[in-house]
Every structure is written in structure tokens, then in C-alpha cells.
PDB file of N, CA and C in Angstrom:
ATOM      1  N   MET A   1     188.736 -21.540  79.048  1.00  0.00           N
ATOM      2  CA  MET A   1     188.099 -22.780  79.415  1.00  0.00           C
ATOM      3  C   MET A   1     186.819 -22.451  80.181  1.00  0.00           C
ATOM      4  N   PRO A   2     185.729 -23.158  79.907  1.00  0.00           N
ATOM      5  CA  PRO A   2     184.487 -22.934  80.652  1.00  0.00           C
ATOM      6  C   PRO A   2     184.709 -23.185  82.140  1.00  0.00           C
ATOM      7  N   GLN A   3     184.063 -22.410  82.942  1.00  0.00           N
ATOM      8  CA  GLN A   3     184.206 -22.531  84.384  1.00  0.00           C
ATOM      9  C   GLN A   3     182.926 -23.069  84.996  1.00  0.00           C
ATOM     10  N   ILE A   4     183.073 -23.861  86.044  1.00  0.00           N
ATOM     11  CA  ILE A   4     181.884 -24.316  86.737  1.00  0.00           C
ATOM     12  C   ILE A   4     181.321 -23.164  87.541  1.00  0.00           C
ATOM     13  N   SER A   5     180.082 -23.299  87.900  1.00  0.00           N
ATOM     14  CA  SER A   5     179.383 -22.230  88.589  1.00  0.00           C
ATOM     15  C   SER A   5     179.973 -21.983  89.964  1.00  0.00           C
ATOM     16  N   ARG A   6     180.191 -20.731  90.280  1.00  0.00           N
ATOM     17  CA  ARG A   6     180.704 -20.348  91.598  1.00  0.00           C
ATOM     18  C   ARG A   6     179.674 -19.567  92.406  1.00  0.00           C
ATOM     19  N   GLN A   7     178.449 -19.501  91.903  1.00  0.00           N
ATOM     20  CA  GLN A   7     177.433 -18.775  92.651  1.00  0.00           C
ATOM     21  C   GLN A   7     177.125 -19.511  93.933  1.00  0.00           C
ATOM     22  N   SER A   8     176.755 -18.757  94.936  1.00  0.00           N
ATOM     23  CA  SER A   8     176.454 -19.380  96.217  1.00  0.00           C
ATOM     24  C   SER A   8     175.147 -20.163  96.119  1.00  0.00           C
ATOM     25  N   PRO A   9     175.004 -21.196  96.961  1.00  0.00           N
ATOM     26  CA  PRO A   9     173.778 -22.001  96.925  1.00  0.00           C
ATOM     27  C   PRO A   9     172.516 -21.187  97.103  1.00  0.00           C
ATOM     28  N   SER A  10     172.609 -20.054  97.802  1.00  0.00           N
ATOM     29  CA  SER A  10     171.409 -19.241  97.991  1.00  0.00           C
ATOM     30  C   SER A  10     170.997 -18.547  96.695  1.00  0.00           C
ATOM     31  N   ASP A  11     171.942 -18.394  95.765  1.00  0.00           N
ATOM     32  CA  ASP A  11     171.642 -17.747  94.490  1.00  0.00           C
ATOM     33  C   ASP A  11     171.092 -18.720  93.450  1.00  0.00           C
ATOM     34  N   MET A  12     171.437 -20.001  93.581  1.00  0.00           N
ATOM     35  CA  MET A  12     171.025 -20.998  92.597  1.00  0.00           C
ATOM     36  C   MET A  12     170.536 -22.253  93.312  1.00  0.00           C
ATOM     37  N   SER A  13     169.553 -22.907  92.729  1.00  0.00           N
ATOM     38  CA  SER A  13     169.140 -24.195  93.267  1.00  0.00           C
ATOM     39  C   SER A  13     170.208 -25.223  92.902  1.00  0.00           C
ATOM     40  N   ARG A  14     170.187 -26.370  93.556  1.00  0.00           N
ATOM     41  CA  ARG A  14     171.141 -27.433  93.221  1.00  0.00           C
ATOM     42  C   ARG A  14     170.969 -27.880  91.773  1.00  0.00           C
ATOM     43  N   GLU A  15     169.726 -27.932  91.325  1.00  0.00           N
ATOM     44  CA  GLU A  15     169.443 -28.323  89.939  1.00  0.00           C
ATOM     45  C   GLU A  15     170.058 -27.322  88.969  1.00  0.00           C
ATOM     46  N   ASP A  16     169.873 -26.028  89.253  1.00  0.00           N
ATOM     47  CA  ASP A  16     170.432 -24.991  88.390  1.00  0.00           C
ATOM     48  C   ASP A  16     171.957 -25.040  88.398  1.00  0.00           C
ATOM     49  N   GLN A  17     172.535 -25.263  89.569  1.00  0.00           N
ATOM     50  CA  GLN A  17     173.980 -25.329  89.672  1.00  0.00           C
ATOM     51  C   GLN A  17     174.514 -26.555  88.919  1.00  0.00           C
ATOM     52  N   TRP A  18     173.818 -27.701  89.039  1.00  0.00           N
ATOM     53  CA  TRP A  18     174.242 -28.899  88.316  1.00  0.00           C
ATOM     54  C   TRP A  18     174.205 -28.629  86.811  1.00  0.00           C
ATOM     55  N   MET A  19     173.126 -28.009  86.346  1.00  0.00           N
ATOM     56  CA  MET A  19     172.984 -27.746  84.916  1.00  0.00           C
ATOM     57  C   MET A  19     174.048 -26.757  84.429  1.00  0.00           C
ATOM     58  N   ALA A  20     174.356 -25.746  85.213  1.00  0.00           N
ATOM     59  CA  ALA A  20     175.405 -24.796  84.828  1.00  0.00           C
ATOM     60  C   ALA A  20     176.753 -25.509  84.719  1.00  0.00           C
ATOM     61  N   ASN A  21     177.038 -26.397  85.650  1.00  0.00           N
ATOM     62  CA  ASN A  21     178.291 -27.152  85.601  1.00  0.00           C
ATOM     63  C   ASN A  21     178.306 -28.116  84.423  1.00  0.00           C
ATOM     64  N   PHE A  22     177.169 -28.756  84.151  1.00  0.00           N
ATOM     65  CA  PHE A  22     177.087 -29.657  83.008  1.00  0.00           C
ATOM     66  C   PHE A  22     177.316 -28.891  81.708  1.00  0.00           C
ATOM     67  N   LYS A  23     176.731 -27.717  81.593  1.00  0.00           N
ATOM     68  CA  LYS A  23     176.913 -26.915  80.383  1.00  0.00           C
ATOM     69  C   LYS A  23     178.380 -26.519  80.213  1.00  0.00           C
ATOM     70  N   ALA A  24     179.051 -26.199  81.314  1.00  0.00           N
ATOM     71  CA  ALA A  24     180.483 -25.882  81.244  1.00  0.00           C
ATOM     72  C   ALA A  24     181.265 -27.092  80.761  1.00  0.00           C
ATOM     73  N   LEU A  25     180.914 -28.272  81.251  1.00  0.00           N
ATOM     74  CA  LEU A  25     181.575 -29.496  80.812  1.00  0.00           C
ATOM     75  C   LEU A  25     181.300 -29.748  79.331  1.00  0.00           C
ATOM     76  N   ARG A  26     180.056 -29.589  78.919  1.00  0.00           N
ATOM     77  CA  ARG A  26     179.691 -29.807  77.523  1.00  0.00           C
ATOM     78  C   ARG A  26     180.477 -28.869  76.599  1.00  0.00           C
ATOM     79  N   GLU A  27     180.615 -27.616  76.996  1.00  0.00           N
ATOM     80  CA  GLU A  27     181.388 -26.660  76.192  1.00  0.00           C
ATOM     81  C   GLU A  27     182.860 -27.053  76.139  1.00  0.00           C
ATOM     82  N   PHE A  28     183.387 -27.531  77.257  1.00  0.00           N
ATOM     83  CA  PHE A  28     184.776 -27.985  77.283  1.00  0.00           C
ATOM     84  C   PHE A  28     184.967 -29.153  76.330  1.00  0.00           C
ATOM     85  N   VAL A  29     184.083 -30.139  76.406  1.00  0.00           N
ATOM     86  CA  VAL A  29     184.184 -31.317  75.539  1.00  0.00           C
ATOM     87  C   VAL A  29     184.021 -30.902  74.075  1.00  0.00           C
ATOM     88  N   LYS A  30     183.124 -29.993  73.817  1.00  0.00           N
ATOM     89  CA  LYS A  30     182.902 -29.521  72.442  1.00  0.00           C
ATOM     90  C   LYS A  30     184.164 -28.857  71.888  1.00  0.00           C
ATOM     91  N   SER A  31     184.848 -28.073  72.702  1.00  0.00           N
ATOM     92  CA  SER A  31     186.024 -27.352  72.216  1.00  0.00           C
ATOM     93  C   SER A  31     187.288 -28.205  72.218  1.00  0.00           C
ATOM     94  N   LYS A  32     187.423 -29.129  73.183  1.00  0.00           N
ATOM     95  CA  LYS A  32     188.653 -29.912  73.309  1.00  0.00           C
ATOM     96  C   LYS A  32     188.532 -31.345  72.793  1.00  0.00           C
ATOM     97  N   GLY A  33     187.313 -31.875  72.758  1.00  0.00           N
ATOM     98  CA  GLY A  33     187.113 -33.236  72.279  1.00  0.00           C
ATOM     99  C   GLY A  33     187.324 -34.309  73.338  1.00  0.00           C
ATOM    100  N   HIS A  34     187.496 -33.914  74.573  1.00  0.00           N
ATOM    101  CA  HIS A  34     187.690 -34.877  75.657  1.00  0.00           C
ATOM    102  C   HIS A  34     187.268 -34.246  76.978  1.00  0.00           C
ATOM    103  N   PHE A  35     187.106 -35.097  77.986  1.00  0.00           N
ATOM    104  CA  PHE A  35     186.827 -34.572  79.318  1.00  0.00           C
ATOM    105  C   PHE A  35     188.085 -33.898  79.844  1.00  0.00           C
ATOM    106  N   CYS A  36     187.929 -33.053  80.824  1.00  0.00           N
ATOM    107  CA  CYS A  36     189.037 -32.250  81.316  1.00  0.00           C
ATOM    108  C   CYS A  36     190.131 -33.082  81.988  1.00  0.00           C
ATOM    109  N   LYS A  37     191.303 -32.479  82.023  1.00  0.00           N
ATOM    110  CA  LYS A  37     192.463 -33.128  82.616  1.00  0.00           C
ATOM    111  C   LYS A  37     192.371 -33.087  84.139  1.00  0.00           C
ATOM    112  N   LYS A  38     193.269 -33.803  84.755  1.00  0.00           N
ATOM    113  CA  LYS A  38     193.281 -33.874  86.218  1.00  0.00           C
ATOM    114  C   LYS A  38     193.609 -32.519  86.839  1.00  0.00           C
ATOM    115  N   HIS A  39     193.243 -32.406  88.079  1.00  0.00           N
ATOM    116  CA  HIS A  39     193.583 -31.260  88.927  1.00  0.00           C
ATOM    117  C   HIS A  39     192.939 -29.955  88.471  1.00  0.00           C
ATOM    118  N   THR A  40     191.725 -30.041  87.969  1.00  0.00           N
ATOM    119  CA  THR A  40     190.953 -28.836  87.680  1.00  0.00           C
ATOM    120  C   THR A  40     189.636 -28.935  88.433  1.00  0.00           C
ATOM    121  N   THR A  41     189.024 -27.825  88.658  1.00  0.00           N
ATOM    122  CA  THR A  41     187.743 -27.813  89.357  1.00  0.00           C
ATOM    123  C   THR A  41     186.693 -28.575  88.556  1.00  0.00           C
ATOM    124  N   LEU A  42     186.722 -28.402  87.241  1.00  0.00           N
ATOM    125  CA  LEU A  42     185.754 -29.097  86.400  1.00  0.00           C
ATOM    126  C   LEU A  42     185.985 -30.609  86.448  1.00  0.00           C
ATOM    127  N   ASN A  43     187.241 -31.033  86.457  1.00  0.00           N
ATOM    128  CA  ASN A  43     187.549 -32.457  86.573  1.00  0.00           C
ATOM    129  C   ASN A  43     187.052 -33.007  87.906  1.00  0.00           C
ATOM    130  N   ASN A  44     187.210 -32.245  88.979  1.00  0.00           N
ATOM    131  CA  ASN A  44     186.707 -32.690  90.282  1.00  0.00           C
ATOM    132  C   ASN A  44     185.197 -32.872  90.248  1.00  0.00           C
ATOM    133  N   TRP A  45     184.496 -31.985  89.551  1.00  0.00           N
ATOM    134  CA  TRP A  45     183.054 -32.096  89.429  1.00  0.00           C
ATOM    135  C   TRP A  45     182.693 -33.369  88.672  1.00  0.00           C
ATOM    136  N   VAL A  46     183.432 -33.663  87.576  1.00  0.00           N
ATOM    137  CA  VAL A  46     183.182 -34.878  86.791  1.00  0.00           C
ATOM    138  C   VAL A  46     183.412 -36.113  87.654  1.00  0.00           C
ATOM    139  N   LYS A  47     184.488 -36.130  88.414  1.00  0.00           N
ATOM    140  CA  LYS A  47     184.771 -37.281  89.282  1.00  0.00           C
ATOM    141  C   LYS A  47     183.651 -37.482  90.303  1.00  0.00           C
ATOM    142  N   TYR A  48     183.134 -36.397  90.842  1.00  0.00           N
ATOM    143  CA  TYR A  48     182.034 -36.496  91.798  1.00  0.00           C
ATOM    144  C   TYR A  48     180.778 -37.048  91.128  1.00  0.00           C
ATOM    145  N   GLN A  49     180.523 -36.631  89.892  1.00  0.00           N
ATOM    146  CA  GLN A  49     179.349 -37.139  89.171  1.00  0.00           C
ATOM    147  C   GLN A  49     179.492 -38.634  88.910  1.00  0.00           C
ATOM    148  N   ARG A  50     180.687 -39.068  88.555  1.00  0.00           N
ATOM    149  CA  ARG A  50     180.923 -40.502  88.337  1.00  0.00           C
ATOM    150  C   ARG A  50     180.717 -41.292  89.631  1.00  0.00           C
ATOM    151  N   LYS A  51     181.106 -40.708  90.752  1.00  0.00           N
ATOM    152  CA  LYS A  51     180.892 -41.347  92.055  1.00  0.00           C
ATOM    153  C   LYS A  51     179.394 -41.467  92.332  1.00  0.00           C
ATOM    154  N   ARG A  52     178.635 -40.415  92.038  1.00  0.00           N
ATOM    155  CA  ARG A  52     177.183 -40.457  92.225  1.00  0.00           C
ATOM    156  C   ARG A  52     176.549 -41.531  91.361  1.00  0.00           C
ATOM    157  N   ILE A  53     177.051 -41.681  90.126  1.00  0.00           N
ATOM    158  CA  ILE A  53     176.530 -42.712  89.235  1.00  0.00           C
ATOM    159  C   ILE A  53     176.787 -44.091  89.833  1.00  0.00           C
ATOM    160  N   ALA A  54     178.015 -44.320  90.280  1.00  0.00           N
ATOM    161  CA  ALA A  54     178.386 -45.621  90.848  1.00  0.00           C
ATOM    162  C   ALA A  54     177.557 -45.960  92.082  1.00  0.00           C
ATOM    163  N   GLN A  55     177.190 -44.941  92.844  1.00  0.00           N
ATOM    164  CA  GLN A  55     176.389 -45.149  94.057  1.00  0.00           C
ATOM    165  C   GLN A  55     174.896 -45.179  93.776  1.00  0.00           C
ATOM    166  N   GLY A  56     174.516 -44.964  92.523  1.00  0.00           N
ATOM    167  CA  GLY A  56     173.102 -44.952  92.168  1.00  0.00           C
ATOM    168  C   GLY A  56     172.357 -43.738  92.694  1.00  0.00           C
ATOM    169  N   LYS A  57     173.065 -42.627  92.896  1.00  0.00           N
ATOM    170  CA  LYS A  57     172.462 -41.430  93.487  1.00  0.00           C
ATOM    171  C   LYS A  57     172.159 -40.326  92.488  1.00  0.00           C
ATOM    172  N   MET A  58     172.428 -40.576  91.203  1.00  0.00           N
ATOM    173  CA  MET A  58     172.179 -39.535  90.216  1.00  0.00           C
ATOM    174  C   MET A  58     170.783 -39.710  89.635  1.00  0.00           C
ATOM    175  N   PRO A  59     169.989 -38.631  89.593  1.00  0.00           N
ATOM    176  CA  PRO A  59     168.656 -38.718  88.983  1.00  0.00           C
ATOM    177  C   PRO A  59     168.758 -39.152  87.522  1.00  0.00           C
ATOM    178  N   GLU A  60     167.730 -39.797  87.048  1.00  0.00           N
ATOM    179  CA  GLU A  60     167.728 -40.384  85.704  1.00  0.00           C
ATOM    180  C   GLU A  60     168.010 -39.356  84.609  1.00  0.00           C
ATOM    181  N   TYR A  61     167.411 -38.169  84.702  1.00  0.00           N
ATOM    182  CA  TYR A  61     167.623 -37.183  83.642  1.00  0.00           C
ATOM    183  C   TYR A  61     169.078 -36.703  83.613  1.00  0.00           C
ATOM    184  N   GLN A  62     169.714 -36.574  84.782  1.00  0.00           N
ATOM    185  CA  GLN A  62     171.123 -36.186  84.821  1.00  0.00           C
ATOM    186  C   GLN A  62     171.996 -37.304  84.265  1.00  0.00           C
ATOM    187  N   LEU A  63     171.665 -38.533  84.604  1.00  0.00           N
ATOM    188  CA  LEU A  63     172.403 -39.686  84.110  1.00  0.00           C
ATOM    189  C   LEU A  63     172.340 -39.744  82.583  1.00  0.00           C
ATOM    190  N   LYS A  64     171.166 -39.490  82.029  1.00  0.00           N
ATOM    191  CA  LYS A  64     171.023 -39.504  80.571  1.00  0.00           C
ATOM    192  C   LYS A  64     171.882 -38.418  79.935  1.00  0.00           C
ATOM    193  N   LEU A  65     171.845 -37.222  80.455  1.00  0.00           N
ATOM    194  CA  LEU A  65     172.656 -36.132  79.909  1.00  0.00           C
ATOM    195  C   LEU A  65     174.144 -36.475  79.974  1.00  0.00           C
ATOM    196  N   PHE A  66     174.565 -36.965  81.129  1.00  0.00           N
ATOM    197  CA  PHE A  66     175.977 -37.299  81.333  1.00  0.00           C
ATOM    198  C   PHE A  66     176.402 -38.421  80.392  1.00  0.00           C
ATOM    199  N   ASN A  67     175.579 -39.466  80.277  1.00  0.00           N
ATOM    200  CA  ASN A  67     175.901 -40.588  79.394  1.00  0.00           C
ATOM    201  C   ASN A  67     175.876 -40.180  77.924  1.00  0.00           C
ATOM    202  N   ASP A  68     174.933 -39.323  77.537  1.00  0.00           N
ATOM    203  CA  ASP A  68     174.879 -38.846  76.154  1.00  0.00           C
ATOM    204  C   ASP A  68     176.146 -38.060  75.805  1.00  0.00           C
ATOM    205  N   LEU A  69     176.630 -37.261  76.736  1.00  0.00           N
ATOM    206  CA  LEU A  69     177.862 -36.510  76.504  1.00  0.00           C
ATOM    207  C   LEU A  69     179.044 -37.465  76.379  1.00  0.00           C
ATOM    208  N   SER A  70     179.100 -38.464  77.223  1.00  0.00           N
ATOM    209  CA  SER A  70     180.173 -39.465  77.144  1.00  0.00           C
ATOM    210  C   SER A  70     180.122 -40.204  75.814  1.00  0.00           C
ATOM    211  N   ALA A  71     178.937 -40.565  75.372  1.00  0.00           N
ATOM    212  CA  ALA A  71     178.778 -41.288  74.104  1.00  0.00           C
ATOM    213  C   ALA A  71     179.198 -40.420  72.928  1.00  0.00           C
ATOM    214  N   SER A  72     178.841 -39.144  72.947  1.00  0.00           N
ATOM    215  CA  SER A  72     179.209 -38.263  71.832  1.00  0.00           C
ATOM    216  C   SER A  72     180.716 -38.048  71.800  1.00  0.00           C
ATOM    217  N   ARG A  73     181.330 -37.991  72.966  1.00  0.00           N
ATOM    218  CA  ARG A  73     182.788 -37.856  73.042  1.00  0.00           C
ATOM    219  C   ARG A  73     183.449 -39.093  72.460  1.00  0.00           C
ATOM    220  N   LEU A  74     182.944 -40.278  72.798  1.00  0.00           N
ATOM    221  CA  LEU A  74     183.487 -41.530  72.280  1.00  0.00           C
ATOM    222  C   LEU A  74     183.291 -41.612  70.768  1.00  0.00           C
ATOM    223  N   GLU A  75     182.122 -41.218  70.292  1.00  0.00           N
ATOM    224  CA  GLU A  75     181.848 -41.248  68.855  1.00  0.00           C
ATOM    225  C   GLU A  75     182.823 -40.345  68.103  1.00  0.00           C
ATOM    226  N   LYS A  76     183.072 -39.155  68.626  1.00  0.00           N
ATOM    227  CA  LYS A  76     184.007 -38.227  67.991  1.00  0.00           C
ATOM    228  C   LYS A  76     185.411 -38.826  67.980  1.00  0.00           C
ATOM    229  N   TYR A  77     185.821 -39.449  69.068  1.00  0.00           N
ATOM    230  CA  TYR A  77     187.131 -40.095  69.137  1.00  0.00           C
ATOM    231  C   TYR A  77     187.260 -41.168  68.079  1.00  0.00           C
ATOM    232  N   LEU A  78     186.232 -42.016  67.971  1.00  0.00           N
ATOM    233  CA  LEU A  78     186.282 -43.109  66.999  1.00  0.00           C
ATOM    234  C   LEU A  78     186.336 -42.574  65.562  1.00  0.00           C
ATOM    235  N   GLN A  79     185.604 -41.511  65.282  1.00  0.00           N
ATOM    236  CA  GLN A  79     185.625 -40.924  63.945  1.00  0.00           C
ATOM    237  C   GLN A  79     187.004 -40.380  63.599  1.00  0.00           C
ATOM    238  N   ASN A  80     187.677 -39.802  64.563  1.00  0.00           N
ATOM    239  CA  ASN A  80     188.987 -39.191  64.328  1.00  0.00           C
ATOM    240  C   ASN A  80     190.119 -40.199  64.318  1.00  0.00           C
ATOM    241  N   ASN A  81     189.882 -41.425  64.765  1.00  0.00           N
ATOM    242  CA  ASN A  81     190.951 -42.409  64.891  1.00  0.00           C
ATOM    243  C   ASN A  81     190.690 -43.683  64.095  1.00  0.00           C
ATOM    244  N   GLN A  82     189.989 -43.569  62.999  1.00  0.00           N
ATOM    245  CA  GLN A  82     189.735 -44.745  62.159  1.00  0.00           C
ATOM    246  C   GLN A  82     190.737 -44.825  61.039  1.00  0.00           C
TER     247      GLN A  82
END
């Protein structure tokens, strides 16, 4: 399973760390067809991103990436369940 970034903040910028975590999520969704299950580090990251969205704190480009991934996951689900 793809792992979220564990590098220290001094090694990566927040933007780089967010992108590394997003890529791990994208790979997980690509291989499994759904967002991760509960009680995983990656799931905790997803929950935090959803909280940022609800609070209006996510930058527009991150929101677009996150929403595009959600839409592609939904599209794949609908294709497989028709």
C-alpha cells in the first residue's frame, strides 16, 4: 500500500509533503478503486483534508486535485455497478 510521506518538515516544504501524500492516495485509489479504510495513516490524512475543505482552508489547486480524484473514483464505481 502506498505510504504517506514521513520526511521531516525540514526536508520537505508543506506543499511538497501535501503532494507526496496526495500521490500516495491517488496510487491507493488507482489500485483499490476506493479511498482507504479506517484506522490508517492515509485515511487520517484524507479526513484532515476533508476537514480543511469544510473549513474553506484548502487552496484552490489542492481542492481541484482532491475533487478530481473523488470524481474519478465515483465514475469508476458507477461503471462497475451498472
